[in-house]
């Protein structure tokens, strides 16, 4: 049976450092603060917001939500985000996604100040991920994947990594971060031929496709490490990943669970990014 890569353990290990840094900032008069922007009240958004607020409270990062109606006029939404951009007390801005269809996502991404864009959606931060420039903020979820890999000492140099999914939120940035650690990365997507055969090449398999339990044992080379980014609901209404945990766990050497895996680290990464953004402001004073 495989070793469980516990996201909760990783988040706990990160907590003390993030908390100490946040306390030092507050003591010097720059209390770190995150602003969350939420459109409407989708249950997924409320769930993530609650988790983010809990983590921020644990480490001493202030967190306020700007609630916008789901049908808020675009100009009003842009004004609200612009006001957070200009608010010196706010160090990080998280806009819960997806935004309503009538909001031009590109306008928001270009408006967001890169130095406050702690979830890596602005073009500058995206470019930095692809350049391997560590001064930016990669999206929190792929960064959480890297934190788990680092915490458990999983070797990437020269290893074959297969990433299932090519979104700008998870698949592509995860691939670039893994490449930055000298893995040989294959990116797969919905048009990939013979996905199980591609996946079986992996020493480390990262699943980010949004399909409940699609990755079964025949996708996994015996002894591979499996990182499951997916958050789905199964036929019984229970939270599950993209990986069919019960069939894959006996084959893999190490595996992240869902829940309790990548998702548990994501909000700690968010808080850490806010602290780093606040440290930059404090250092420039
Ligand atoms: P998207 O829907 O944006 O992207 C899914 C990707 O998977 C696409 O690249 C798509 O390919 C590919 N894909 C879909 N179906 C298949 C298939 N049958 N075979 C091969 N590839 C396929 O999802 P996200 O990247 O935003 O999220 C992925 C998963 O991660 C979701 O379950 C989401 O809930 C979860 N998530 C978890 C977070 C966390 O904190 N743990 C945070 C964010 C997301 P194509 O490009 O060809 O369409």
Coordinates of C-alpha atoms and ligand atoms in Angstrom, one line a residue:
X1 CA 0.0 0.0 0.0
X2 CA 1.2 3.5 -0.8
X3 CA 2.3 6.3 1.6
X4 CA -0.4 9.0 2.0
X5 CA 0.9 12.4 1.1
X6 CA -1.1 14.4 3.6
X7 CA -1.8 18.0 2.7
X8 CA -2.9 18.7 6.2
X9 CA 0.6 17.8 7.4
X10 CA 2.2 20.0 4.8
X11 CA -0.1 23.0 5.7
X12 CA 0.7 22.4 9.4
X13 CA 4.4 22.4 8.7
X14 CA 4.1 25.7 6.8
X15 CA 1.9 27.4 9.4
X16 CA 4.5 28.3 12.0
X17 CA 6.8 30.0 9.5
X18 CA 3.9 32.0 7.8
X19 CA 2.6 33.0 11.3
X20 CA 6.0 34.2 12.5
X21 CA 6.4 36.3 9.4
X22 CA 2.9 37.7 9.7
X23 CA 3.4 38.6 13.3
X24 CA 6.7 40.3 12.5
X25 CA 4.9 42.4 9.9
X26 CA 2.1 43.4 12.3
X27 CA 4.7 44.3 14.9
X28 CA 6.4 46.7 12.4
X29 CA 3.1 48.3 11.5
X30 CA 2.3 46.5 8.3
X31 CA -0.4 44.0 9.2
X32 CA -0.8 41.7 6.2
X33 CA -4.2 41.8 4.6
X34 CA -6.1 39.9 1.9
X35 CA -9.1 41.2 0.1
X36 CA -11.4 38.5 -1.4
X37 CA -13.7 39.6 -4.2
X38 CA -16.8 37.4 -4.6
X39 CA -19.5 37.7 -7.2
X40 CA -22.9 36.3 -5.9
X41 CA -22.9 33.4 -3.5
X42 CA -22.0 30.2 -5.3
X43 CA -21.6 27.4 -2.8
X44 CA -18.1 26.5 -4.2
X45 CA -17.0 30.1 -3.6
X46 CA -18.4 30.3 -0.1
X47 CA -16.7 27.0 0.7
X48 CA -13.3 28.2 -0.6
X49 CA -13.7 31.7 1.1
X50 CA -14.5 30.0 4.4
X51 CA -11.3 27.9 4.2
X52 CA -9.2 30.9 3.2
X53 CA -10.6 33.0 6.1
X54 CA -9.9 30.1 8.5
X55 CA -6.3 29.8 7.3
X56 CA -5.7 33.6 7.4
X57 CA -7.0 33.7 10.9
X58 CA -4.7 30.9 12.0
X59 CA -1.6 32.8 10.8
X60 CA -2.6 36.4 11.6
X61 CA -3.5 37.6 8.1
X62 CA -6.5 39.9 8.0
X63 CA -9.1 39.0 5.4
X64 CA -12.1 41.0 4.1
X65 CA -14.6 40.1 1.4
X66 CA -16.0 42.5 -1.1
X67 CA -19.3 41.0 -2.1
X68 CA -20.6 42.0 -5.5
X69 CA -24.0 41.0 -6.9
X70 CA -23.8 38.2 -9.5
X71 CA -25.3 40.7 -12.0
X72 CA -23.2 43.7 -11.0
X73 CA -22.4 46.0 -14.0
X74 CA -18.9 45.4 -15.3
X75 CA -17.8 49.0 -14.7
X76 CA -18.8 48.8 -11.1
X77 CA -16.9 45.6 -10.6
X78 CA -13.8 47.1 -12.2
X79 CA -14.2 50.2 -9.9
X80 CA -14.3 47.9 -6.8
X81 CA -11.2 46.0 -7.9
X82 CA -9.5 49.3 -8.7
X83 CA -10.2 50.6 -5.2
X84 CA -8.6 47.5 -3.7
X85 CA -5.6 48.0 -6.0
X86 CA -5.3 51.5 -4.6
X87 CA -5.9 50.7 -0.9
X88 CA -2.5 50.7 0.8
X89 CA -3.8 48.5 3.7
X90 CA -4.6 45.6 1.2
X91 CA -1.6 43.5 0.2
X92 CA -3.2 40.7 -1.7
X93 CA -6.4 40.4 -3.8
X94 CA -8.1 37.1 -4.6
X95 CA -11.0 37.2 -7.1
X96 CA -13.0 34.0 -6.8
X97 CA -13.4 32.3 -10.1
X98 CA -15.2 31.8 -12.4
X99 CA -16.5 35.3 -12.7
X100 CA -20.0 35.9 -14.1
X101 CA -20.1 35.5 -17.9
X102 CA -20.9 39.2 -18.5
X103 CA -17.6 40.3 -16.8
X104 CA -14.7 40.4 -19.3
X105 CA -12.1 38.3 -17.4
X106 CA -9.2 39.8 -19.5
X107 CA -10.1 43.3 -18.3
X108 CA -10.0 42.1 -14.7
X109 CA -6.7 40.2 -15.2
X110 CA -5.0 43.3 -16.8
X111 CA -6.4 45.6 -14.1
X112 CA -5.2 43.6 -11.1
X113 CA -1.9 45.0 -9.8
X114 CA 0.7 42.2 -10.2
X115 CA 2.2 42.9 -6.8
X116 CA -1.3 42.3 -5.2
X117 CA -2.2 39.4 -7.5
X118 CA -1.5 36.6 -5.0
X119 CA -3.3 33.9 -7.0
X120 CA -1.3 34.5 -10.2
X121 CA -3.9 35.5 -12.7
X122 CA -2.5 38.7 -14.0
X123 CA -0.4 38.5 -17.3
X124 CA 2.8 39.6 -15.5
X125 CA 2.5 36.8 -12.9
X126 CA 1.7 34.3 -15.6
X127 CA 4.7 35.3 -17.6
X128 CA 6.9 35.0 -14.6
X129 CA 5.8 31.4 -14.1
X130 CA 6.7 30.6 -17.6
X131 CA 10.1 32.5 -17.3
X132 CA 10.9 30.8 -14.1
X133 CA 11.1 34.2 -12.3
X134 CA 10.6 33.5 -8.6
X135 CA 9.6 37.2 -7.9
X136 CA 6.0 36.6 -9.1
X137 CA 3.0 34.8 -7.6
X138 CA 2.2 31.5 -9.4
X139 CA -1.4 30.4 -8.8
X140 CA -1.9 28.9 -5.3
X141 CA -3.0 25.4 -6.4
X142 CA 0.0 24.4 -8.5
X143 CA 2.2 26.0 -5.8
X144 CA 0.5 23.7 -3.3
X145 CA 1.5 20.8 -5.5
X146 CA 5.1 21.9 -5.3
X147 CA 4.9 22.4 -1.5
X148 CA 3.7 18.8 -1.1
X149 CA 6.5 17.5 -3.4
X150 CA 9.1 19.6 -1.5
X151 CA 7.8 18.6 2.0
X152 CA 8.0 14.9 1.2
X153 CA 11.4 15.2 -0.5
X154 CA 10.1 13.8 -3.8
X155 CA 13.0 14.0 -6.3
X156 CA 12.0 15.7 -9.6
X157 CA 15.4 16.2 -11.3
X158 CA 15.5 14.0 -14.4
X159 CA 12.2 12.3 -13.5
X160 CA 9.3 11.9 -16.0
X161 CA 6.3 13.9 -14.8
X162 CA 3.0 13.7 -16.6
X163 CA 0.4 16.4 -16.0
X164 CA -3.2 15.7 -16.9
X165 CA -4.9 19.0 -17.8
X166 CA -3.7 22.2 -19.4
X167 CA -5.7 25.0 -17.8
X168 CA -4.1 28.3 -17.0
X169 CA -5.1 27.8 -13.3
X170 CA -3.6 24.4 -12.7
X171 CA -2.2 22.3 -15.6
X172 CA 0.1 24.8 -17.4
X173 CA 1.5 26.6 -14.4
X174 CA 2.1 23.2 -12.6
X175 CA 3.9 22.0 -15.7
X176 CA 6.2 25.1 -15.7
X177 CA 6.9 24.8 -12.0
X178 CA 7.8 21.1 -12.4
X179 CA 10.0 21.9 -15.4
X180 CA 11.7 24.5 -13.2
X181 CA 12.8 21.7 -10.9
X182 CA 14.3 19.8 -13.9
X183 CA 11.6 17.3 -14.5
X184 CA 10.9 16.1 -18.0
X185 CA 7.2 17.1 -18.3
X186 CA 4.5 15.8 -20.6
X187 CA 1.2 17.8 -20.7
X188 CA -1.9 15.8 -21.6
X189 CA -5.4 17.1 -22.3
X190 CA -8.7 16.0 -23.8
X191 CA -7.3 15.4 -27.3
X192 CA -4.3 13.3 -26.0
X193 CA -4.3 9.8 -27.7
X194 CA -4.2 6.9 -25.4
X195 CA -4.1 8.8 -22.1
X196 CA -3.5 5.8 -19.9
X197 CA -0.4 4.9 -21.9
X198 CA 1.0 8.5 -21.6
X199 CA 0.2 8.5 -17.9
X200 CA 1.9 5.2 -17.3
X201 CA 5.2 6.8 -18.4
X202 CA 5.2 9.0 -15.3
X203 CA 7.4 8.7 -12.3
X204 CA 5.1 11.5 -10.9
X205 CA 1.6 11.8 -12.2
X206 CA -0.4 15.0 -11.5
X207 CA -4.1 14.8 -12.3
X208 CA -6.0 18.1 -12.9
X209 CA -8.8 17.3 -15.2
X210 CA -12.0 17.8 -13.2
X211 CA -13.4 14.3 -13.9
X212 CA -14.4 12.3 -10.8
X213 CA -12.2 9.1 -10.3
X214 CA -11.2 9.0 -14.0
X215 CA -7.6 8.0 -13.3
X216 CA -7.7 4.3 -12.5
X217 CA -4.9 1.8 -11.8
X218 CA -4.2 1.3 -15.5
X219 CA -3.0 4.9 -15.7
X220 CA -0.4 4.4 -13.1
X221 CA 3.0 2.7 -13.3
X222 CA 3.7 0.6 -10.2
X223 CA 5.6 2.7 -7.8
X224 CA 4.7 6.1 -9.3
X225 CA 3.8 9.1 -7.1
X226 CA 0.3 10.3 -7.7
X227 CA -0.8 13.9 -7.0
X228 CA -4.6 14.5 -7.3
X229 CA -5.6 18.1 -7.8
X230 CA -9.2 17.3 -8.7
X231 CA -12.1 18.4 -6.5
X232 CA -15.3 16.7 -7.6
X233 CA -18.4 15.1 -6.2
X234 CA -19.0 11.4 -6.8
X235 CA -22.2 9.6 -7.6
X236 CA -22.9 9.3 -3.9
X237 CA -22.5 13.0 -3.4
X238 CA -19.1 12.7 -1.7
X239 CA -16.1 14.8 -2.3
X240 CA -13.5 13.0 -4.5
X241 CA -10.6 13.6 -6.7
X242 CA -9.8 12.9 -10.4
X243 CA -8.0 9.7 -9.2
X244 CA -9.9 6.6 -8.2
X245 CA -8.1 6.4 -4.9
X246 CA -9.1 2.8 -4.0
X247 CA -7.8 1.3 -7.2
X248 CA -4.7 3.5 -7.5
X249 CA -3.4 3.5 -3.9
X250 CA -2.3 -0.2 -4.0
X251 CA -0.2 0.5 -7.2
X252 CA 1.3 3.9 -6.4
X253 CA 4.2 4.4 -4.0
X254 CA 2.8 7.7 -2.6
X255 CA -0.6 9.4 -3.2
X256 CA -2.5 12.5 -2.1
X257 CA -6.0 11.9 -0.8
X258 CA -9.1 14.0 -1.5
X259 CA -10.1 15.7 0.7
X260 CA -7.0 16.3 2.8
X261 CA -4.5 16.6 -0.1
X262 CA -3.7 19.5 -2.4
X263 CA -6.7 21.5 -1.4
X264 CA -5.6 21.6 2.2
X265 CA -2.3 23.3 1.2
X266 CA -3.8 25.8 -1.3
X267 CA -5.1 28.3 1.3
X268 CA -1.9 28.2 3.3
X269 CA 0.0 29.1 0.0
X270 CA -2.5 31.9 -0.4
X271 CA -1.7 33.3 3.1
X272 CA 2.0 32.9 2.5
X273 CA 1.7 34.9 -0.8
X274 CA -0.1 37.7 1.1
X275 CA 2.7 37.7 3.7
X276 CA 5.3 37.9 1.0
X277 CA 3.4 40.8 -0.7
X278 CA 3.2 42.7 2.6
X279 CA 6.9 42.1 3.3
X280 CA 7.7 43.7 -0.1
X281 CA 5.6 46.8 0.9
X282 CA 7.3 46.9 4.3
X283 CA 10.8 46.7 2.8
X284 CA 10.1 49.5 0.4
X285 CA 9.2 51.9 3.2
Ligands
LIG1 P1 -10.5 23.0 -16.3 O1 -11.8 22.4 -16.6 O2 -10.2 24.4 -16.6 O3 -9.4 22.1 -17.1 C1 -9.5 20.8 -17.2 C2 -8.3 20.3 -18.1 O4 -8.5 18.8 -18.1 C3 -8.4 20.8 -19.5 O5 -7.1 21.0 -20.0 C4 -9.0 19.6 -20.3 O6 -8.5 19.4 -21.6 C5 -8.5 18.4 -19.5 N1 -9.5 17.3 -19.6 C6 -10.8 17.3 -19.3 N2 -11.3 16.1 -19.6 C7 -10.3 15.3 -20.0 C8 -10.3 14.0 -20.4 N3 -11.3 13.2 -20.4 N4 -9.1 13.5 -20.7 C9 -8.0 14.3 -20.7 N5 -8.0 15.5 -20.3 C10 -9.1 16.1 -20.0 O7 -10.2 22.6 -14.8 P2 -9.1 23.2 -13.8 O8 -7.8 23.1 -14.3 O9 -9.6 24.6 -13.3 O10 -9.3 22.2 -12.6 C11 -8.9 20.9 -12.7 C12 -9.4 20.1 -11.4 O11 -8.7 20.7 -10.3 C13 -10.9 20.3 -11.1 O12 -11.3 19.1 -10.5 C14 -11.0 21.4 -10.1 O13 -12.1 21.3 -9.3 C15 -9.7 21.1 -9.3 N6 -9.1 22.3 -8.7 C16 -8.6 22.1 -7.4 C17 -8.1 23.1 -6.7 C18 -7.5 22.8 -5.4 O14 -7.2 23.7 -4.6 N7 -7.2 21.5 -5.1 C19 -8.1 24.5 -7.2 C20 -8.5 24.6 -8.6 C21 -9.0 23.5 -9.3 P3 -8.8 20.5 -22.8 O15 -7.8 21.7 -22.5 O16 -8.4 19.8 -24.0 O17 -10.2 20.9 -22.7

